[in-house]
Tab-separated table of C-alpha atoms in Angstrom:
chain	number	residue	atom	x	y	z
A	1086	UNK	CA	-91.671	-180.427	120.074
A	1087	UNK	CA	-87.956	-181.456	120.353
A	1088	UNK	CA	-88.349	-181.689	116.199
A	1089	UNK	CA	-89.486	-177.958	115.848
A	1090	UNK	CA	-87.024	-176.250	118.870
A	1091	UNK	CA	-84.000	-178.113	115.992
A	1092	UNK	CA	-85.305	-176.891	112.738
A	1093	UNK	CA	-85.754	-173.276	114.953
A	1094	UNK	CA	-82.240	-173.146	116.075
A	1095	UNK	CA	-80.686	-174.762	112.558
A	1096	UNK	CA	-82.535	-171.594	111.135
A	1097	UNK	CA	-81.349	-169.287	113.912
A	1098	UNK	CA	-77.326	-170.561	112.735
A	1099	UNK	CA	-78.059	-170.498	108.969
A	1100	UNK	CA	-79.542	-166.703	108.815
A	1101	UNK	CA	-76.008	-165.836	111.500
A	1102	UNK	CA	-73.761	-167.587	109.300
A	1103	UNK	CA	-75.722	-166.152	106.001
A	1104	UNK	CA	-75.168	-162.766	107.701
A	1105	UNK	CA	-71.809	-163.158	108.523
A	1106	UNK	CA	-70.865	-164.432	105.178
A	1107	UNK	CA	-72.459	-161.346	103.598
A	1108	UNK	CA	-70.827	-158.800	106.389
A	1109	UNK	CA	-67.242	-161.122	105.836
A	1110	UNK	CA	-67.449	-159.502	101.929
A	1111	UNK	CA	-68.218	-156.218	102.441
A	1112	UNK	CA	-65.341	-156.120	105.395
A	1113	UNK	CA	-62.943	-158.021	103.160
A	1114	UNK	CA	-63.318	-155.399	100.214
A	1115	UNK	CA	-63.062	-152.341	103.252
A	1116	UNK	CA	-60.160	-153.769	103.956
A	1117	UNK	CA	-57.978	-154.401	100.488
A	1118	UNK	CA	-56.253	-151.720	101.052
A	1119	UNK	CA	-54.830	-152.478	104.224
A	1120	UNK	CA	-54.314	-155.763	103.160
A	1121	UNK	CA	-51.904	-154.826	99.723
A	1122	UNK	CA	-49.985	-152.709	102.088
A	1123	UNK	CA	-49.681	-155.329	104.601
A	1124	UNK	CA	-48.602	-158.148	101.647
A	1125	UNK	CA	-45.966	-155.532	100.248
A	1126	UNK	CA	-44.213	-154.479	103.997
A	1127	UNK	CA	-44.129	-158.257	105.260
A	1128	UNK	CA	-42.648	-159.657	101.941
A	1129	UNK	CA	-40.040	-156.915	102.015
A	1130	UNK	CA	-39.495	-157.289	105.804
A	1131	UNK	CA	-38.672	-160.940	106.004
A	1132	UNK	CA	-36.331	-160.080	102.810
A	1133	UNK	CA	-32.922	-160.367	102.723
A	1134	UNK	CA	-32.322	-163.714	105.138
A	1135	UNK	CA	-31.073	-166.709	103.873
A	1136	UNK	CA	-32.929	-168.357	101.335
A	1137	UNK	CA	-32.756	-171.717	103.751
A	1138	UNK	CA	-34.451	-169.087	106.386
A	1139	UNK	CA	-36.686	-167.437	104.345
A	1140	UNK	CA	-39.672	-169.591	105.271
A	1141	UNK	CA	-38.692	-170.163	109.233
A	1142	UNK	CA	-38.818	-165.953	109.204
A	1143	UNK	CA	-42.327	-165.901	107.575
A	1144	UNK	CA	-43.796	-168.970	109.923
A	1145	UNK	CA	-42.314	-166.500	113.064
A	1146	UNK	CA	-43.669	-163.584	111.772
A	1147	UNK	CA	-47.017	-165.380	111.175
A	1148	UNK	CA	-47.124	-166.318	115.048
A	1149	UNK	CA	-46.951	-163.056	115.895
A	1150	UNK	CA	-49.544	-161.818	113.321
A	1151	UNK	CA	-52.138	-164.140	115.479
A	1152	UNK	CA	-50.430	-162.927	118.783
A	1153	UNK	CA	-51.717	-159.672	117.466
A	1154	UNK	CA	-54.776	-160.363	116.791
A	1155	UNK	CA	-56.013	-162.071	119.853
A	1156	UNK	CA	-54.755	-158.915	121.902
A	1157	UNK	CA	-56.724	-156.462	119.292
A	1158	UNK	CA	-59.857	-158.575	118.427
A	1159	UNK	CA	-61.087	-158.711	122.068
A	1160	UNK	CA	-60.401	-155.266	123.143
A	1161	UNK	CA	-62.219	-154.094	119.637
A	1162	UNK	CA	-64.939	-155.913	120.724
A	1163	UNK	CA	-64.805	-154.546	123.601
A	1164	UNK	CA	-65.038	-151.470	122.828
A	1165	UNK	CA	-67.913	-151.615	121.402
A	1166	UNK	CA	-69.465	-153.124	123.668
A	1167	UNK	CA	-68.961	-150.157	126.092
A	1168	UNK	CA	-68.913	-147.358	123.789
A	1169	UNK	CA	-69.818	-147.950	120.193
A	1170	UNK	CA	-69.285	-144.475	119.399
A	1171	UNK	CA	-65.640	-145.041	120.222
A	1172	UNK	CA	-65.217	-147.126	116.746
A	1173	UNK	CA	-66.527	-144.714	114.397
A	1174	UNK	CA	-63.721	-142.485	116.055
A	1175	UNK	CA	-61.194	-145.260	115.736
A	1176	UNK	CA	-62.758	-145.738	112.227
A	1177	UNK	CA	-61.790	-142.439	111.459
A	1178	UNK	CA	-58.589	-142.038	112.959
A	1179	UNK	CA	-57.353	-145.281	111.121
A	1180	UNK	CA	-58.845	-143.796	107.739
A	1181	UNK	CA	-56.579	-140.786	108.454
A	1182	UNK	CA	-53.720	-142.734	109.254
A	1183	UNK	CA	-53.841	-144.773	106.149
A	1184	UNK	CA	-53.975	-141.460	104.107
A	1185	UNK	CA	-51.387	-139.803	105.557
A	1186	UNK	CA	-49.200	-143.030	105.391
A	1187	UNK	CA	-49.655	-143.246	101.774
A	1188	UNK	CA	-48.973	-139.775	101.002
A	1189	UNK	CA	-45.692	-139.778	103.259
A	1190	UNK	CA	-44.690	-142.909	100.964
A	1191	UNK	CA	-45.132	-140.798	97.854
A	1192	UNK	CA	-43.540	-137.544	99.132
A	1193	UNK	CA	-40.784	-139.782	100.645
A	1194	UNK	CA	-39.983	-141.232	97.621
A	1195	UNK	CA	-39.550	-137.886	95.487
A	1196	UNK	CA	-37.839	-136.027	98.460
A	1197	UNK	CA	-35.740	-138.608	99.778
A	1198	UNK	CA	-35.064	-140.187	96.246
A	1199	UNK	CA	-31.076	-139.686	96.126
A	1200	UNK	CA	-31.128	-140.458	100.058
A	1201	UNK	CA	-32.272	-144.027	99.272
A	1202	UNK	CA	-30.477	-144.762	96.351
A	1203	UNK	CA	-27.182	-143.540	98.958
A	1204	UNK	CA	-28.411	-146.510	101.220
A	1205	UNK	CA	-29.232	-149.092	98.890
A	1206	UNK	CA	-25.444	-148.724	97.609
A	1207	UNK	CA	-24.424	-149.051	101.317
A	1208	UNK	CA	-26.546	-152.126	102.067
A	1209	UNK	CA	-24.887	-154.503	103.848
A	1210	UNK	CA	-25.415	-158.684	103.167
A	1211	UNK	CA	-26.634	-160.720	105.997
A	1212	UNK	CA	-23.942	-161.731	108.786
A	1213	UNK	CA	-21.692	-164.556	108.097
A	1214	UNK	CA	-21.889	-165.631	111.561
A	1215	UNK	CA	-24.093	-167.890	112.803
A	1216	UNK	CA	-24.883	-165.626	116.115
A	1217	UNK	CA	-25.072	-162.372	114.541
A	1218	UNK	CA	-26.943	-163.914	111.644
A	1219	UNK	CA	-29.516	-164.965	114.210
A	1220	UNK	CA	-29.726	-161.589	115.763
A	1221	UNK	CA	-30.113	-160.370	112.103
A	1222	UNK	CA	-33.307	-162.821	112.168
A	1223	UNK	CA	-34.202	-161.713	115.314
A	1224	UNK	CA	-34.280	-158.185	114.444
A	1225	UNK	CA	-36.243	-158.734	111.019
A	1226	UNK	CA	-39.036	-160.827	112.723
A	1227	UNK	CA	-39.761	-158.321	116.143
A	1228	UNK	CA	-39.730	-155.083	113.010
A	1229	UNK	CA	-42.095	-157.006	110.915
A	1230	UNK	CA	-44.178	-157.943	114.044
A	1231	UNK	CA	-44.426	-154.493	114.589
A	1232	UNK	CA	-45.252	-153.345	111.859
A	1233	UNK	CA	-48.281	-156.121	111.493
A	1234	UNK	CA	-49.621	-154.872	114.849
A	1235	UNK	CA	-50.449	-151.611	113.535
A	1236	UNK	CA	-51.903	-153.034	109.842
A	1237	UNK	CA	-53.825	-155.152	112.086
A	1238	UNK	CA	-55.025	-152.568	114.014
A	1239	UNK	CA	-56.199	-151.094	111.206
A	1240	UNK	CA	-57.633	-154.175	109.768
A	1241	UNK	CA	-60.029	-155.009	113.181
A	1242	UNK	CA	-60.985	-151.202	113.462
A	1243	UNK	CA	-62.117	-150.912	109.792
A	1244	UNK	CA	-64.040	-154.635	110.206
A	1245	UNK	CA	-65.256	-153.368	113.617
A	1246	UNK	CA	-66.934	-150.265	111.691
A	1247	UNK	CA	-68.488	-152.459	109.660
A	1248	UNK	CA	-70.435	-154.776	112.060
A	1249	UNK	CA	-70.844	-152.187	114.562
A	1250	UNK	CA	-74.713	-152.072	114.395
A	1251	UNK	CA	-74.628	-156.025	113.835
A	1252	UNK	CA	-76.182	-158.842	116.447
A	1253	UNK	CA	-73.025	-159.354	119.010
A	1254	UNK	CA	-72.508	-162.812	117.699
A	1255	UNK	CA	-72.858	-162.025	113.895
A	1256	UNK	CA	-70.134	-159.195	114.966
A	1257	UNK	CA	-67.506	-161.666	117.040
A	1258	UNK	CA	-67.799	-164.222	114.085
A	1259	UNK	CA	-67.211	-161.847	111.552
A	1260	UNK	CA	-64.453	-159.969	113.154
A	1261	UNK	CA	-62.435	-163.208	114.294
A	1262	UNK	CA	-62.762	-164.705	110.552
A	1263	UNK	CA	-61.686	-161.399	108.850
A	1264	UNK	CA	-58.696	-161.840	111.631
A	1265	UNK	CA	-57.884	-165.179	111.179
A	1266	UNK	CA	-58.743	-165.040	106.576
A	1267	UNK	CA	-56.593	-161.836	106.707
A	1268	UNK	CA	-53.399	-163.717	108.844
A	1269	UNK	CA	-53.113	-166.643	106.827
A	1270	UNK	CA	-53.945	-165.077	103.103
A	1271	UNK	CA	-51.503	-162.926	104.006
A	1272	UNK	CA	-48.593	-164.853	104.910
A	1273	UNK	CA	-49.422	-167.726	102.571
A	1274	UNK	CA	-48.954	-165.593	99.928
A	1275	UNK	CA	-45.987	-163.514	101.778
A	1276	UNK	CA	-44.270	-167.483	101.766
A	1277	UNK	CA	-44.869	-167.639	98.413
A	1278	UNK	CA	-43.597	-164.315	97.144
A	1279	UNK	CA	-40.507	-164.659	98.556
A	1280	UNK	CA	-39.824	-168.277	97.926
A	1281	UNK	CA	-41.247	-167.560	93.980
A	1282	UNK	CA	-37.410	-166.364	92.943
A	1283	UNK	CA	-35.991	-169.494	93.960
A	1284	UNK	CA	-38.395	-171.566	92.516
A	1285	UNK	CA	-37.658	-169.543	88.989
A	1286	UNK	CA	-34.045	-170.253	89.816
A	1287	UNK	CA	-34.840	-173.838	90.383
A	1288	UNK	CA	-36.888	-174.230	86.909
A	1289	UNK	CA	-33.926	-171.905	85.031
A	1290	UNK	CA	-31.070	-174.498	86.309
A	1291	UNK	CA	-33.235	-177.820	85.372
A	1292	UNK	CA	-31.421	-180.037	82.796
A	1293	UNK	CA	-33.000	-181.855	80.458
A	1294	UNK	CA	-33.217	-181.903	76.301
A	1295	UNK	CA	-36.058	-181.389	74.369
A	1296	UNK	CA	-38.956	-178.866	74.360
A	1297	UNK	CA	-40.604	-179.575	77.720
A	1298	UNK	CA	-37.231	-178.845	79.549
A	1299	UNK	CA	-36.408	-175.592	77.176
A	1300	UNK	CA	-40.301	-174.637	78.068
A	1301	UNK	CA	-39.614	-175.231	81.912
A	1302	UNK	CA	-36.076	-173.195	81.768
A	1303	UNK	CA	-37.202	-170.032	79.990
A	1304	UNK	CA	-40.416	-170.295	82.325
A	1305	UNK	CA	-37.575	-169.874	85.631
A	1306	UNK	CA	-36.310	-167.496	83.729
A	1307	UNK	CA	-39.257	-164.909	83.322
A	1308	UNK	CA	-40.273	-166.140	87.082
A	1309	UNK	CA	-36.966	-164.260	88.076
A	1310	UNK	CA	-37.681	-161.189	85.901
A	1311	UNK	CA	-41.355	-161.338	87.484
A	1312	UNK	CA	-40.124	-161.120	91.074
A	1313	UNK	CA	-38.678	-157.739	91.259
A	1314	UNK	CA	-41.421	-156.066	88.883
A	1315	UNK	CA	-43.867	-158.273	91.741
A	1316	UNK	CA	-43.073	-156.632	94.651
A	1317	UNK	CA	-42.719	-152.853	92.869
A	1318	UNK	CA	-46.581	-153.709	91.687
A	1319	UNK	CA	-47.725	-154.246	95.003
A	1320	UNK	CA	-46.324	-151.713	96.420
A	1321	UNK	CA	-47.610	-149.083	94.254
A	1322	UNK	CA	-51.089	-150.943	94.506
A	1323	UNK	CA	-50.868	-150.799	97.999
A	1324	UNK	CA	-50.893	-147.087	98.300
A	1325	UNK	CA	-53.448	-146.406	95.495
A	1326	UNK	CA	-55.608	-148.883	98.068
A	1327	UNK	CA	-54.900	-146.897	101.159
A	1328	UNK	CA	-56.099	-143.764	99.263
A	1329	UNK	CA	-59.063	-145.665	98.250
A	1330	UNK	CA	-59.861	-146.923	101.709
A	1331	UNK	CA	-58.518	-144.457	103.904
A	1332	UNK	CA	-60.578	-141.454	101.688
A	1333	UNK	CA	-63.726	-143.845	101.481
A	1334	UNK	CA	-63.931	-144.231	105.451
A	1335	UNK	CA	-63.709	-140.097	105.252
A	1336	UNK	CA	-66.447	-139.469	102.392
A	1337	UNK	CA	-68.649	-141.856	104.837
A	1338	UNK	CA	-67.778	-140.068	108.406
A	1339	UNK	CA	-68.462	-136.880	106.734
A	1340	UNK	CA	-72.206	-136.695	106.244
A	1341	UNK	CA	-71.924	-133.655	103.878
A	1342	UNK	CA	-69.030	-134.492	101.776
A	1343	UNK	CA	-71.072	-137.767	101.336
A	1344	UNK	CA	-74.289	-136.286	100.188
A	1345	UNK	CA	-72.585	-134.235	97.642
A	1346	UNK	CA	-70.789	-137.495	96.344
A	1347	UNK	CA	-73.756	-139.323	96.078
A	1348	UNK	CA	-75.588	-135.913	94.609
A	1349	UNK	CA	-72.891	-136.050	91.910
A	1350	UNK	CA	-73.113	-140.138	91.091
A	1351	UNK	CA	-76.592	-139.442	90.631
A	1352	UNK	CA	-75.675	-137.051	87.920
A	1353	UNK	CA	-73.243	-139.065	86.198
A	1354	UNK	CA	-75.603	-141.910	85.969
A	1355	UNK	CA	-77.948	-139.333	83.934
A	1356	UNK	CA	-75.152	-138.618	81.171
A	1357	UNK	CA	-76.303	-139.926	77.885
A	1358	UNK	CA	-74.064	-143.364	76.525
A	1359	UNK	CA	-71.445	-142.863	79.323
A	1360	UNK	CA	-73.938	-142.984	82.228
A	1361	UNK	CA	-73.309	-146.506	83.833
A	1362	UNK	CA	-69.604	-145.862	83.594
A	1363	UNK	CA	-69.439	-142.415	84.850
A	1364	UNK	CA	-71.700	-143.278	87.957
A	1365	UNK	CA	-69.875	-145.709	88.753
A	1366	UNK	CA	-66.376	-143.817	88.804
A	1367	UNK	CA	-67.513	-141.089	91.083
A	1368	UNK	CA	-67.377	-142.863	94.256
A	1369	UNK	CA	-63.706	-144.449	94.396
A	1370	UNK	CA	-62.550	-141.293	92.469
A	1371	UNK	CA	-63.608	-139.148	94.961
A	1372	UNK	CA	-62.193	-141.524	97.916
A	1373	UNK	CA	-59.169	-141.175	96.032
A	1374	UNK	CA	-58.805	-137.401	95.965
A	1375	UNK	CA	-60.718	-137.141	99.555
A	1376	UNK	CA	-57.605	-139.358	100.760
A	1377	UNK	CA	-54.994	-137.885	98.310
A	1378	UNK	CA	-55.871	-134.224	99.712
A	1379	UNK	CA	-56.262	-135.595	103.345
A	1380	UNK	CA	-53.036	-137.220	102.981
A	1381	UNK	CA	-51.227	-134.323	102.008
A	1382	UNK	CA	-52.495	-131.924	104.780
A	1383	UNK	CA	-51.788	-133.959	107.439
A	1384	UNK	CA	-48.053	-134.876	106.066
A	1385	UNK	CA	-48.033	-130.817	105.822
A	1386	UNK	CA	-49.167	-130.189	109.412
A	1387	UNK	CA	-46.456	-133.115	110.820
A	1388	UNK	CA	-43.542	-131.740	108.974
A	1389	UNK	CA	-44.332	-128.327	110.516
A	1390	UNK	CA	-44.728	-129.549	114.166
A	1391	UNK	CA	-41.473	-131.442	113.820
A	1392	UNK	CA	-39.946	-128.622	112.569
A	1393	UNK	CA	-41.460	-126.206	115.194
A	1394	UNK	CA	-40.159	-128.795	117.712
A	1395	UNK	CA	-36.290	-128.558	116.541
C-alpha cells in the first residue's frame, strides 16, 4: 500500500515538473524580448564605473533584481488568485508598454539625434574622489534597480499570462524559475559584457614570442573592436524583440485581429514552393507591424497630452 501511495505521488511530481518544464519554454521565448532589452539597459547602466568596480556594481544591482522579484512574484500570484481576469489586463497593458517603449527609442533616436551627440561630447568621467565616486556608484546601482523593477514587471506579468489557466503549483513553480533563470542569465551575462573589454585588453597586452602569443594578442584585439559593435547589437535586437513581443501579446488579446492572422498563415502555407516559409513568416511579421503601428499611436497620443498639458 505504502509502495503504490510512492510510485502515485513520484508520478504526481514528474507530470508537475514535466509541465512546468514545458510552460518554463514557452514563457522563456514570451519573454526574449523583455529579456534583450533588459541585457542591453543593465550593461549600459552599470557602465562607466571603474573597471576595479565594474563587477561590485553588477553583484548590487543583481541583489536588487531578486529584491524585485520577491515583491512582484507574490503579488502576481496573487492576483490571480483573486481575479484572473486582472492578468490578461496586465498582459495587455505590459504588451502596450513594451510597444510604445520601443517606438519612443526609435523616434528618440532620429529626433533627438544632434541632442545626444551634444551630451555625449559633454560627458563627464567618473569622480576622482573617493566619496563622490561612491555616490556616483550609488546613483548608477538605485537607476539600474529601477529600471529592472519595471523589466521585471514585465517579465512576471507576461509569464503570469502564460500559466494563468495552469494547476496553482505548476503556476508558482514556473513563475519563480522564469524569476530566478531570468535574474541570474541576465546578470551573468551583464558581468560578462562589461568585463569582456578588459579581458580583450588583457589578451592584447600579453607578451610572449611565437604564434600562440601573436594568436592570443590579435584575439584581445578584435575582443575590443567586438565590445562596442556588442552592445549597439543588442540594443537594436532588443527593440525588434519588444515589437515582436509586445505586438504578439496584442494579435492574441484581440480575438479578431487574431483570426485574420491565422486566416492569412493558412493562406501562405497554400502558396506553391514558398508555402512552409511564407506560413511561417506571417505570425511574427504581423506582431511586428501590430506593435510597430501600436507603438507609434500611443507615442503620438503622449506627445499630444504633454503638449496639451504645457
Amino acid at each position: 500500500m505504502a509502495g503504490g501511495s510512492l510510485l502515485v505521488l513520484l508520478d504526481d511530481i514528474a507530470a508537475i515538473l514535466d509541465d512546468v518544464s514545458l510552460m518554463t519554454k514557452v514563457a522563456a521565448k514570451k519573454t526574449a524580448g523583455v529579456l534583450g532589452d533588459d541585457l542591453a539597459l543593465n550593461a549600459q547602466q552599470v557602465s562607466g564605473v571603474r573597471a576595479d568596480r565594474e563587477l561590485p556594481v553588477v553583484w548590487a544591482v543583481a541583489k536588487g533584481s531578486f529584491i524585485n522579484k520577491l515583491i512582484l512574484v507574490p503579488s502576481a500570484l496573487i492576483i490571480a488568485a483573486v481575479y484572473p481576469p486582472l492578468v490578461t489586463l496586465l498582459l495587455m497593458l505590459g504588451g502596450l508598454f513594451l510597444c510604445y517603449e520601443g517606438f519612443e527609442k526609435i523616434a528618440h533616436r532620429f529626433l533627438h539625434r544632434a541632442e545626444e551627440a551634444a551630451q555625449q561630447s559633454q560627458h563627464k568621467p567618473p569622480p576622482a574622489n573617493p566619496e563622490a565616486r561612491l555616490q556616483h556608484e550609488k546613483e548608477k546601482i538605485r537607476g539600474a534597480i529601477r529600471t529592472d523593477f519595471i523589466l521585471s514587471a514585465e517579465i512576471v506579468v507576461i509569464t503570469m499570462g502564460t500559466v494563468v489557466g495552469a494547476d496553482p503549483t505548476v503556476r508558482i513553480v514556473t513563475v519563480s524559475a522564469i524569476a530566478l533563470l531570468m535574474t541570474v542569465g541576465v546578470y551573468g551575462l551583464v558581468a560578462g559584457i562589461v568585463k569582456l573589454d578588459d579581458a580583450g585588453l588583457y589578451l592584447a597586452q600579453r607578451s610572449g614570442e611565437g604564434g600562440w602569443s601573436g594568436l592570443r594578442r590579435w584575439f584581445g584585439l578584435r575582443l575590443l573592436d567586438f565590445a562596442p559593435w556588442l552592445m549597439k547589437a543588442l540594443a537594436v535586437l532588443g527593440t525588434a524583440a519588444m515589437f515582436l513581443v509586445g505586438g504578439g501579446i496584442l494579435v492574441h488579446g484581440l480575438h479578431p485581429v487574431d483570426q485574420w492572422v491565422d486566416g492569412v498563415a493558412a493562406w501562405g502555407h497554400e502558396l506553391p514552393a514558398l508555402g512552409t516559409f511564407t506560413g511561417a513568416l506571417v505570425h511574427p511579421v504581423s506582431a511586428a507591424l501590430v506593435g510597430i503601428l501600436a507603438g507609434a499611436v500611443l507615442v503620438l497620443v503622449v506627445n499630444l497630452v504633454g503638449r496639451l498639458r504645457r
